[in-house]
Every structure is written in structure tokens, then in C-alpha cells.
Amino acid sequence: MSKIIQGKRIARELCDRVAIEAAEFRQKHGLPPALAVVLVGANPASEIYVRQKVVECRRAGIRSMEYRLPAVTPEAALLDLIDSLNQDATIHGILVQLPLPDHIDASEVLDAIDPGKDVDGFHPVNVGRLSTGTAGLIPCTPLGCMMLVDTVVDELRGKHAVVIGKSNIVGKPVALLLLERECTVTVTHIATQGLPDIVRNADIVVVAAGVPHLVRGHWVKPGAVVIDVGITRRERSDGKASIVGDCATEEMAHADAVTPVPGGVGPMTIACLLANTLKAARTLNDG
Ligand code: NAD
């Protein structure tokens, strides 16, 4: 049987470490690391994500402020809020929950965040730093994926990694992180021909397509490590929702290790947000 990578436990350990270091930060600087979370409109999934983030921040001793704006908020008003958060020295991280309402240009908004406070790692400065392999704030989900890979792979150098999905928030940054560790990286996407054969060559598979059970057991070679980023909510007949990943994990007994959904990459994303907030606070205060 393949190992199940216990994302929930690994994320809890990371949150516990952040809590200890956040307390040290508070002692040293007389104020806690602080995260501002901005939510525009009432998207139910975003509400859940924001609530989870705020709860975990508080548990780790990170001050979190929620800014809830109505869906009709003009872009200029949102930019004004970001400007004031950029200026506020007691705030170290700024996260604007996506998606934003259609009348707001998300890239304008993300570009307005001070790169030093950009705990999501989406600002072009941080994207550039990631692509040049220089220290910056790394997007939380890709960072979490790498931490999970590191729990089961001793040496990444020379391994063949196949990434499924090329989004700016998961596929591209995770591919860059794998490349930085000297994996041979193949990035695939919706237009890729012969995906199963490409995946069959992979030592490491990271899938972030949002297509339930896209990756089947016979696509995966024996001994591979499979990181499933996908999250699709499905309504069940009993009226409750369940969460489905992008991999048919039950067909992967021959893999070395796989992440579960839920309880794999998801909890790591939040834990890495806390870690990024602490990192931003330290960089802003200690240089
Ligand atoms: P996206 O829609 O922006 O990108 C999806 C990518 O998958 C695209 O590049 C597309 O070309 C590719 N793709 C789609 N169908 C494909 C197919 N049949 N074969 C090959 N490639 C295909 O999505 P995203 O924002 O990158 O998110 C991907 C998934 O990861 C979603 O399910 C999302 O909910 C989930 N996600 C999870 C977390 C987490 O914390 N666990 C964080 C971010 C995203």
C-alpha cells in the first residue's frame, strides 16, 4: 500500500512552530505578526476560506483583521483600503481573497499590495523573485506542496516531475519550485496531448486541474509520489457536500505516497499562509 501523506498533521506541526516563533516575535517587537484579510462580496466558498484562515491565525498568535466590503464596492475604494494597509506599520501581511467581483480588475488590486506584505505571493515582484530563485514570498499552495514532497522524497535533484495545470496560483509556481530543486519538470495542461503517457514517466506528479479523478491509477508508475491539489465540491444525495480531488487515489496502491483529499494540500495552504505572515513580519521589522 502507498503511504498516505498526512497533510493535516504536517500542517498542524507547522502551525505549532509558527505559534512559537510568533510569540518570540511579539516578545521582541512588542506587537504580534498581523494579517489583514480583505473579502469583497459574499461568495460562500470564500467565506469558508476566510473563516478558516482567521481561526488558524488566532490560534497561532497572529493578529488577524477582517475587512468585509460589499460586492458593489468600487475598485478605487478597494485600492484606497490597500493603500492604507500598506502604510500601516502594525500590519505585516495583506491577503485579498479571490475571486473578486467582475467590475474589479484583480491584477490591478494584487499589484497594489506592497510586495513585502504580499503573503499570497501573487505580486509581480514576488512572481519575478520566484522565477529567478531569489528570496521572496512564495504562494502558499505551491509552498505547501513542496513541504509535503519533502516529507517523502530525500533528494529531488534529477527526479522527473510532471505538473498538471499551469495556473498562476498553483501550476506555474510549483513547476518553478521543482525546477529550482533541479527536477526535470514537464508542465501539462488542458491542451496537452497524451497526458497519461507523460504522467507514466513521472517520479513526482503534482495535479492541480480541478477535474475530479482525472489521474487514474494506471497513469502512475510504481513508486511515484502523487500530490493532489484539486478540490471539487460535490453535493451528495443526503444534502451534504463532499470534497473530491483530482486523483483516483484508491487506484494508487502501487505509488510510493499520495496526498488525501481532503486533509492533504488544503491544510498546508493555510499553514503556509501563517508561515508567510511571520516571514513578512520578520523581514519588515528585522530586514
Ligand atoms: P485553474 O482553473 O486556474 O487551472 C486549472 C489548470 O488545469 C489549467 O491550467 C488547465 O489547463 C488545466 N486542466 C484543466 N483540465 C485539464 C485536463 N483535463 N487535463 C490537463 N490539464 C487540465 O485552477 P487552479 O486555481 O490552479 O486550481 C486547480 C485545482 O486546485 C482546483 O480544484 C482548485 O480548487 C484547487 N486548489 C486547491 C488549493 C488548496 O489549497 N488545496 C489551492 C488552490 C487551488
mmCIF file of C-alpha atoms and ligand atoms in Angstrom:
data_model
loop_
_atom_site.group_PDB
_atom_site.id
_atom_site.type_symbol
_atom_site.label_atom_id
_atom_site.label_comp_id
_atom_site.label_asym_id
_atom_site.label_seq_id
_atom_site.Cartn_x
_atom_site.Cartn_y
_atom_site.Cartn_z
ATOM 1 C CA MET A 1 0.000 0.000 0.000
ATOM 2 C CA SER A 2 1.160 3.523 -0.711
ATOM 3 C CA LYS A 3 1.880 5.878 2.158
ATOM 4 C CA ILE A 4 -0.772 8.490 2.813
ATOM 5 C CA ILE A 5 0.972 11.833 3.274
ATOM 6 C CA GLN A 6 -0.665 13.230 6.409
ATOM 7 C CA GLY A 7 -1.100 16.834 5.323
ATOM 8 C CA LYS A 8 -3.316 17.652 8.254
ATOM 9 C CA ARG A 9 -0.719 16.504 10.796
ATOM 10 C CA ILE A 10 2.197 18.119 8.940
ATOM 11 C CA ALA A 11 0.229 21.380 8.698
ATOM 12 C CA ARG A 12 -0.582 21.277 12.417
ATOM 13 C CA GLU A 13 3.133 20.827 13.220
ATOM 14 C CA LEU A 14 3.973 23.828 11.014
ATOM 15 C CA CYS A 15 1.247 25.952 12.684
ATOM 16 C CA ASP A 16 2.623 24.950 16.103
ATOM 17 C CA ARG A 17 6.142 26.033 15.074
ATOM 18 C CA VAL A 18 4.780 29.321 13.722
ATOM 19 C CA ALA A 19 2.931 29.874 17.035
ATOM 20 C CA ILE A 20 6.187 29.523 18.999
ATOM 21 C CA GLU A 21 8.041 31.885 16.661
ATOM 22 C CA ALA A 22 5.125 34.359 16.558
ATOM 23 C CA ALA A 23 5.285 34.543 20.373
ATOM 24 C CA GLU A 24 9.051 35.228 20.137
ATOM 25 C CA PHE A 25 8.354 37.957 17.560
ATOM 26 C CA ARG A 26 5.771 39.526 19.843
ATOM 27 C CA GLN A 27 8.214 39.459 22.771
ATOM 28 C CA LYS A 28 10.954 41.069 20.690
ATOM 29 C CA HIS A 29 8.878 43.745 18.935
ATOM 30 C CA GLY A 30 6.056 44.371 21.407
ATOM 31 C CA LEU A 31 3.397 43.541 18.839
ATOM 32 C CA PRO A 32 2.248 40.322 17.163
ATOM 33 C CA PRO A 33 2.622 39.457 13.484
ATOM 34 C CA ALA A 34 -0.580 40.710 11.861
ATOM 35 C CA LEU A 35 -2.556 39.722 8.783
ATOM 36 C CA ALA A 36 -5.282 41.767 7.089
ATOM 37 C CA VAL A 37 -7.777 39.677 5.131
ATOM 38 C CA VAL A 38 -9.952 41.533 2.636
ATOM 39 C CA LEU A 39 -13.159 39.953 1.377
ATOM 40 C CA VAL A 40 -15.322 41.689 -1.221
ATOM 41 C CA GLY A 41 -18.847 40.348 -1.659
ATOM 42 C CA ALA A 42 -20.401 37.215 -0.195
ATOM 43 C CA ASN A 43 -19.019 34.213 -2.053
ATOM 44 C CA PRO A 44 -19.874 31.182 0.175
ATOM 45 C CA ALA A 45 -16.603 29.309 -0.572
ATOM 46 C CA SER A 46 -14.570 32.481 0.090
ATOM 47 C CA GLU A 47 -16.430 32.969 3.389
ATOM 48 C CA ILE A 48 -15.361 29.470 4.477
ATOM 49 C CA TYR A 49 -11.718 30.007 3.438
ATOM 50 C CA VAL A 50 -11.535 33.374 5.194
ATOM 51 C CA ARG A 51 -13.058 31.960 8.387
ATOM 52 C CA GLN A 52 -10.541 29.059 8.397
ATOM 53 C CA LYS A 53 -7.640 31.467 7.849
ATOM 54 C CA VAL A 54 -8.751 33.810 10.631
ATOM 55 C CA VAL A 55 -9.274 30.935 13.103
ATOM 56 C CA GLU A 56 -5.829 29.458 12.410
ATOM 57 C CA CYS A 57 -4.160 32.873 12.676
ATOM 58 C CA ARG A 58 -5.696 33.494 16.086
ATOM 59 C CA ARG A 59 -4.699 30.029 17.271
ATOM 60 C CA ALA A 60 -1.082 30.779 16.277
ATOM 61 C CA GLY A 61 -0.985 34.190 17.977
ATOM 62 C CA ILE A 62 -1.147 36.112 14.695
ATOM 63 C CA ARG A 63 -3.426 39.144 14.881
ATOM 64 C CA SER A 64 -5.922 38.944 12.050
ATOM 65 C CA MET A 65 -8.209 41.704 10.878
ATOM 66 C CA GLU A 66 -11.088 41.052 8.503
ATOM 67 C CA TYR A 67 -12.207 43.755 6.096
ATOM 68 C CA ARG A 68 -15.565 42.765 4.647
ATOM 69 C CA LEU A 69 -16.701 45.003 1.823
ATOM 70 C CA PRO A 70 -19.998 44.851 -0.072
ATOM 71 C CA ALA A 71 -19.978 43.344 -3.585
ATOM 72 C CA VAL A 72 -20.722 46.783 -5.090
ATOM 73 C CA THR A 73 -17.531 48.320 -3.633
ATOM 74 C CA PRO A 74 -15.840 50.440 -6.348
ATOM 75 C CA GLU A 75 -12.331 49.381 -7.309
ATOM 76 C CA ALA A 76 -10.997 52.785 -6.211
ATOM 77 C CA ALA A 77 -12.322 52.219 -2.673
ATOM 78 C CA LEU A 78 -10.627 48.816 -2.504
ATOM 79 C CA LEU A 79 -7.360 50.356 -3.730
ATOM 80 C CA ASP A 80 -7.662 53.053 -1.031
ATOM 81 C CA LEU A 81 -8.049 50.358 1.636
ATOM 82 C CA ILE A 82 -4.986 48.511 0.328
ATOM 83 C CA ASP A 83 -3.019 51.751 0.332
ATOM 84 C CA SER A 84 -3.881 52.370 3.988
ATOM 85 C CA LEU A 85 -2.955 48.761 4.890
ATOM 86 C CA ASN A 86 0.343 49.191 3.017
ATOM 87 C CA GLN A 87 1.081 52.293 5.139
ATOM 88 C CA ASP A 88 0.115 50.680 8.458
ATOM 89 C CA ALA A 89 3.339 49.500 10.138
ATOM 90 C CA THR A 90 1.407 47.233 12.531
ATOM 91 C CA ILE A 91 0.150 45.113 9.607
ATOM 92 C CA HIS A 92 2.624 42.700 8.040
ATOM 93 C CA GLY A 93 0.518 40.639 5.647
ATOM 94 C CA ILE A 94 -2.298 41.580 3.266
ATOM 95 C CA LEU A 95 -4.466 38.970 1.603
ATOM 96 C CA VAL A 96 -7.241 39.833 -0.827
ATOM 97 C CA GLN A 97 -9.483 36.804 -1.124
ATOM 98 C CA LEU A 98 -10.135 35.821 -4.746
ATOM 99 C CA PRO A 99 -12.300 35.787 -6.780
ATOM 100 C CA LEU A 100 -13.214 39.471 -6.811
ATOM 101 C CA PRO A 101 -16.486 40.774 -8.302
ATOM 102 C CA ASP A 102 -16.393 41.190 -12.106
ATOM 103 C CA HIS A 103 -16.219 45.011 -12.059
ATOM 104 C CA ILE A 104 -12.885 44.876 -10.189
ATOM 105 C CA ASP A 105 -9.639 44.165 -12.050
ATOM 106 C CA ALA A 106 -7.967 41.568 -9.817
ATOM 107 C CA SER A 107 -4.500 42.171 -11.251
ATOM 108 C CA GLU A 108 -4.741 45.941 -10.509
ATOM 109 C CA VAL A 109 -5.626 45.071 -6.936
ATOM 110 C CA LEU A 110 -2.911 42.441 -6.447
ATOM 111 C CA ASP A 111 -0.311 44.770 -7.992
ATOM 112 C CA ALA A 112 -1.271 47.460 -5.443
ATOM 113 C CA ILE A 113 -0.254 45.325 -2.450
ATOM 114 C CA ASP A 114 3.181 46.140 -1.012
ATOM 115 C CA PRO A 115 5.314 43.167 -2.226
ATOM 116 C CA GLY A 116 6.763 42.897 1.289
ATOM 117 C CA LYS A 117 3.241 42.294 2.663
ATOM 118 C CA ASP A 118 2.082 40.089 -0.215
ATOM 119 C CA VAL A 119 1.631 36.865 1.786
ATOM 120 C CA ASP A 120 -0.141 35.167 -1.148
ATOM 121 C CA GLY A 121 2.965 35.725 -3.300
ATOM 122 C CA PHE A 122 0.921 36.921 -6.296
ATOM 123 C CA HIS A 123 2.555 40.363 -6.774
ATOM 124 C CA PRO A 124 4.701 40.557 -9.941
ATOM 125 C CA VAL A 125 7.777 41.321 -7.799
ATOM 126 C CA ASN A 126 7.327 38.068 -5.875
ATOM 127 C CA VAL A 127 6.488 36.165 -9.074
ATOM 128 C CA GLY A 128 9.730 37.533 -10.552
ATOM 129 C CA ARG A 129 11.717 36.571 -7.476
ATOM 130 C CA LEU A 130 10.317 33.064 -7.640
ATOM 131 C CA SER A 131 11.288 32.735 -11.288
ATOM 132 C CA THR A 132 14.835 33.934 -10.596
ATOM 133 C CA GLY A 133 15.161 31.764 -7.478
ATOM 134 C CA THR A 134 15.741 34.727 -5.154
ATOM 135 C CA ALA A 135 14.098 35.013 -1.750
ATOM 136 C CA GLY A 136 10.584 36.422 -1.746
ATOM 137 C CA LEU A 137 7.131 35.438 -0.572
ATOM 138 C CA ILE A 138 6.162 32.156 -2.252
ATOM 139 C CA PRO A 139 2.490 31.333 -2.973
ATOM 140 C CA CYS A 140 1.066 29.234 -0.147
ATOM 141 C CA THR A 141 -0.327 26.222 -2.014
ATOM 142 C CA PRO A 142 2.855 25.533 -4.065
ATOM 143 C CA LEU A 143 4.971 26.054 -0.935
ATOM 144 C CA GLY A 144 2.773 23.565 0.921
ATOM 145 C CA CYS A 145 3.084 21.053 -1.951
ATOM 146 C CA MET A 146 6.887 21.245 -1.739
ATOM 147 C CA MET A 147 6.836 20.719 2.024
ATOM 148 C CA LEU A 148 4.706 17.605 1.549
ATOM 149 C CA VAL A 149 7.018 16.266 -1.179
ATOM 150 C CA ASP A 150 9.972 16.840 1.143
ATOM 151 C CA THR A 151 8.423 14.558 3.774
ATOM 152 C CA VAL A 152 8.653 11.557 1.434
ATOM 153 C CA VAL A 153 11.444 12.290 -1.100
ATOM 154 C CA ASP A 154 15.026 12.540 0.214
ATOM 155 C CA GLU A 155 16.630 14.008 -2.900
ATOM 156 C CA LEU A 156 14.612 15.845 -5.538
ATOM 157 C CA ARG A 157 17.595 16.583 -7.786
ATOM 158 C CA GLY A 158 17.320 14.706 -11.084
ATOM 159 C CA LYS A 159 13.784 13.445 -10.474
ATOM 160 C CA HIS A 160 11.201 13.848 -13.243
ATOM 161 C CA ALA A 161 8.260 15.908 -12.018
ATOM 162 C CA VAL A 162 5.073 16.264 -14.028
ATOM 163 C CA VAL A 163 2.793 19.167 -13.125
ATOM 164 C CA ILE A 164 -0.792 19.034 -14.408
ATOM 165 C CA GLY A 165 -2.234 22.553 -14.637
ATOM 166 C CA LYS A 166 -0.487 25.806 -15.489
ATOM 167 C CA SER A 167 -2.372 28.357 -13.405
ATOM 168 C CA ASN A 168 -0.553 31.325 -11.898
ATOM 169 C CA ILE A 169 -1.553 30.307 -8.386
ATOM 170 C CA VAL A 170 -0.579 26.622 -8.444
ATOM 171 C CA GLY A 171 0.780 25.024 -11.627
ATOM 172 C CA LYS A 172 3.390 27.589 -12.706
ATOM 173 C CA PRO A 173 4.806 28.379 -9.249
ATOM 174 C CA VAL A 174 5.018 24.724 -8.221
ATOM 175 C CA ALA A 175 6.809 23.971 -11.512
ATOM 176 C CA LEU A 176 9.326 26.747 -10.757
ATOM 177 C CA LEU A 177 9.909 25.445 -7.237
ATOM 178 C CA LEU A 178 10.527 21.924 -8.554
ATOM 179 C CA LEU A 179 12.866 23.327 -11.225
ATOM 180 C CA GLU A 180 14.770 25.280 -8.577
ATOM 181 C CA ARG A 181 15.400 21.970 -6.817
ATOM 182 C CA GLU A 182 16.792 20.600 -10.108
ATOM 183 C CA CYS A 183 13.934 18.311 -11.001
ATOM 184 C CA THR A 184 13.310 17.811 -14.701
ATOM 185 C CA VAL A 185 9.893 19.414 -14.955
ATOM 186 C CA THR A 186 7.153 18.822 -17.512
ATOM 187 C CA VAL A 187 4.223 21.225 -17.282
ATOM 188 C CA THR A 188 0.996 19.945 -18.801
ATOM 189 C CA HIS A 189 -2.434 21.483 -19.268
ATOM 190 C CA ILE A 190 -5.813 21.126 -20.941
ATOM 191 C CA ALA A 191 -4.312 21.097 -24.463
ATOM 192 C CA THR A 192 -1.566 18.552 -23.684
ATOM 193 C CA GLN A 193 -1.639 15.506 -25.941
ATOM 194 C CA GLY A 194 -1.069 12.035 -24.483
ATOM 195 C CA LEU A 195 -1.211 13.087 -20.834
ATOM 196 C CA PRO A 196 -1.364 9.533 -19.403
ATOM 197 C CA ASP A 197 1.920 8.585 -21.139
ATOM 198 C CA ILE A 198 3.615 11.742 -19.857
ATOM 199 C CA VAL A 199 2.432 11.095 -16.308
ATOM 200 C CA ARG A 200 3.661 7.482 -16.531
ATOM 201 C CA ASN A 201 7.237 8.841 -16.765
ATOM 202 C CA ALA A 202 6.950 10.903 -13.599
ATOM 203 C CA ASP A 203 8.675 10.273 -10.290
ATOM 204 C CA ILE A 204 6.575 13.086 -8.834
ATOM 205 C CA VAL A 205 3.119 14.106 -10.038
ATOM 206 C CA VAL A 206 1.502 17.349 -8.902
ATOM 207 C CA VAL A 207 -2.028 17.712 -10.192
ATOM 208 C CA ALA A 208 -3.963 20.979 -9.976
ATOM 209 C CA ALA A 209 -6.582 20.763 -12.697
ATOM 210 C CA GLY A 210 -9.860 20.874 -10.782
ATOM 211 C CA VAL A 211 -11.098 17.781 -12.643
ATOM 212 C CA PRO A 212 -12.318 15.095 -10.240
ATOM 213 C CA HIS A 213 -10.392 11.814 -10.545
ATOM 214 C CA LEU A 214 -8.567 12.957 -13.699
ATOM 215 C CA VAL A 215 -5.421 10.999 -12.821
ATOM 216 C CA ARG A 216 -6.097 7.276 -12.820
ATOM 217 C CA GLY A 217 -4.054 4.577 -11.142
ATOM 218 C CA HIS A 218 -2.729 3.138 -14.423
ATOM 219 C CA TRP A 219 -1.285 6.579 -15.338
ATOM 220 C CA VAL A 220 1.042 6.470 -12.346
ATOM 221 C CA LYS A 221 4.248 4.451 -12.306
ATOM 222 C CA PRO A 222 5.090 2.228 -9.325
ATOM 223 C CA GLY A 223 6.951 4.145 -6.643
ATOM 224 C CA ALA A 224 5.825 7.611 -7.769
ATOM 225 C CA VAL A 225 4.786 10.358 -5.350
ATOM 226 C CA VAL A 226 1.419 11.971 -6.104
ATOM 227 C CA ILE A 227 0.379 15.376 -4.769
ATOM 228 C CA ASP A 228 -3.304 16.100 -5.346
ATOM 229 C CA VAL A 229 -4.149 19.806 -5.158
ATOM 230 C CA GLY A 230 -7.625 19.512 -6.678
ATOM 231 C CA ILE A 231 -10.692 20.437 -4.702
ATOM 232 C CA THR A 232 -14.129 19.946 -6.197
ATOM 233 C CA ARG A 233 -17.211 20.246 -4.016
ATOM 234 C CA ARG A 234 -19.957 17.748 -4.775
ATOM 235 C CA GLU A 235 -23.462 17.817 -3.410
ATOM 236 C CA ARG A 236 -24.374 14.386 -2.033
ATOM 237 C CA SER A 237 -27.822 12.789 -2.075
ATOM 238 C CA ASP A 238 -28.084 13.367 1.718
ATOM 239 C CA GLY A 239 -27.815 17.125 1.063
ATOM 240 C CA LYS A 240 -24.275 17.377 2.478
ATOM 241 C CA ALA A 241 -21.275 18.335 0.352
ATOM 242 C CA SER A 242 -18.179 16.199 -0.093
ATOM 243 C CA ILE A 243 -14.797 17.224 -1.445
ATOM 244 C CA VAL A 244 -13.207 15.317 -4.313
ATOM 245 C CA GLY A 245 -9.626 15.561 -5.520
ATOM 246 C CA ASP A 246 -8.092 15.267 -9.000
ATOM 247 C CA CYS A 247 -6.731 11.735 -8.418
ATOM 248 C CA ALA A 248 -8.384 8.335 -8.204
ATOM 249 C CA THR A 249 -6.327 7.743 -5.051
ATOM 250 C CA GLU A 250 -7.918 4.366 -4.340
ATOM 251 C CA GLU A 251 -6.287 3.049 -7.561
ATOM 252 C CA MET A 252 -2.789 4.077 -6.449
ATOM 253 C CA ALA A 253 -1.700 1.354 -4.051
ATOM 254 C CA HIS A 254 1.445 0.929 -6.213
ATOM 255 C CA ALA A 255 2.506 4.569 -5.730
ATOM 256 C CA ASP A 256 5.078 5.337 -3.043
ATOM 257 C CA ALA A 257 2.994 8.079 -1.441
ATOM 258 C CA VAL A 258 -0.150 10.065 -2.153
ATOM 259 C CA THR A 259 -1.892 13.012 -0.528
ATOM 260 C CA PRO A 260 -5.515 12.566 0.570
ATOM 261 C CA VAL A 261 -8.326 14.954 -0.331
ATOM 262 C CA PRO A 262 -9.436 16.396 1.994
ATOM 263 C CA GLY A 263 -6.615 16.545 4.542
ATOM 264 C CA GLY A 264 -3.620 16.838 2.198
ATOM 265 C CA VAL A 265 -2.649 20.050 0.437
ATOM 266 C CA GLY A 266 -5.597 22.103 1.771
ATOM 267 C CA PRO A 267 -4.416 22.366 5.409
ATOM 268 C CA MET A 268 -0.860 23.079 4.201
ATOM 269 C CA THR A 269 -2.095 26.116 2.266
ATOM 270 C CA ILE A 270 -3.384 27.723 5.455
ATOM 271 C CA ALA A 271 -0.316 26.722 7.481
ATOM 272 C CA CYS A 272 1.919 28.298 4.809
ATOM 273 C CA LEU A 273 -0.140 31.487 4.966
ATOM 274 C CA LEU A 274 0.718 31.724 8.672
ATOM 275 C CA ALA A 275 4.377 30.976 7.902
ATOM 276 C CA ASN A 276 4.410 33.670 5.199
ATOM 277 C CA THR A 277 2.851 36.218 7.561
ATOM 278 C CA LEU A 278 5.556 35.525 10.129
ATOM 279 C CA LYS A 279 8.226 35.727 7.421
ATOM 280 C CA ALA A 280 6.826 39.061 6.179
ATOM 281 C CA ALA A 281 6.697 40.434 9.735
ATOM 282 C CA ARG A 282 10.315 39.466 10.349
ATOM 283 C CA THR A 283 11.533 40.859 7.034
ATOM 284 C CA LEU A 284 9.687 44.164 7.544
ATOM 285 C CA ASN A 285 10.996 44.554 11.110
ATOM 286 C CA ASP A 286 14.424 42.920 11.046
ATOM 287 C CA GLY A 287 15.303 43.356 7.380
HETATM 288 P P1 NAD B 1 -7.348 26.829 -12.825
HETATM 289 O O1 NAD B 1 -8.725 26.518 -13.312
HETATM 290 O O2 NAD B 1 -6.858 28.208 -12.777
HETATM 291 O O3 NAD B 1 -6.301 25.978 -13.665
HETATM 292 C C1 NAD B 1 -6.555 24.636 -13.994
HETATM 293 C C2 NAD B 1 -5.430 24.149 -14.870
HETATM 294 O O4 NAD B 1 -5.663 22.776 -15.134
HETATM 295 C C3 NAD B 1 -5.357 24.854 -16.216
HETATM 296 O O5 NAD B 1 -4.021 25.179 -16.500
HETATM 297 C C4 NAD B 1 -5.886 23.835 -17.217
HETATM 298 O O6 NAD B 1 -5.221 23.938 -18.486
HETATM 299 C C5 NAD B 1 -5.558 22.533 -16.526
HETATM 300 N N1 NAD B 1 -6.524 21.479 -16.864
HETATM 301 C C6 NAD B 1 -7.869 21.535 -16.765
HETATM 302 N N2 NAD B 1 -8.411 20.384 -17.190
HETATM 303 C C7 NAD B 1 -7.387 19.601 -17.570
HETATM 304 C C8 NAD B 1 -7.307 18.303 -18.125
HETATM 305 N N3 NAD B 1 -8.398 17.580 -18.384
HETATM 306 N N4 NAD B 1 -6.084 17.794 -18.386
HETATM 307 C C9 NAD B 1 -4.972 18.517 -18.146
HETATM 308 N N5 NAD B 1 -4.976 19.760 -17.615
HETATM 309 C C10 NAD B 1 -6.179 20.287 -17.340
HETATM 310 O O7 NAD B 1 -7.293 26.132 -11.372
HETATM 311 P P2 NAD B 1 -6.324 26.395 -10.128
HETATM 312 O O8 NAD B 1 -6.708 27.644 -9.481
HETATM 313 O O9 NAD B 1 -4.904 26.129 -10.482
HETATM 314 O O10 NAD B 1 -6.829 25.204 -9.186
HETATM 315 C C11 NAD B 1 -6.750 23.864 -9.607
HETATM 316 C C12 NAD B 1 -7.432 22.990 -8.579
HETATM 317 O O11 NAD B 1 -6.734 23.128 -7.350
HETATM 318 C C13 NAD B 1 -8.879 23.378 -8.289
HETATM 319 O O12 NAD B 1 -9.602 22.205 -7.978
HETATM 320 C C14 NAD B 1 -8.760 24.238 -7.052
HETATM 321 O O13 NAD B 1 -9.931 24.226 -6.271
HETATM 322 C C15 NAD B 1 -7.637 23.551 -6.341
HETATM 323 N N6 NAD B 1 -6.898 24.411 -5.412
HETATM 324 C C16 NAD B 1 -6.675 23.903 -4.195
HETATM 325 C C17 NAD B 1 -5.962 24.639 -3.284
HETATM 326 C C18 NAD B 1 -5.710 24.054 -1.940
HETATM 327 O O14 NAD B 1 -5.411 24.770 -1.013
HETATM 328 N N7 NAD B 1 -5.764 22.730 -1.802
HETATM 329 C C19 NAD B 1 -5.476 25.898 -3.613
HETATM 330 C C20 NAD B 1 -5.686 26.381 -4.907
HETATM 331 C C21 NAD B 1 -6.405 25.604 -5.808
#
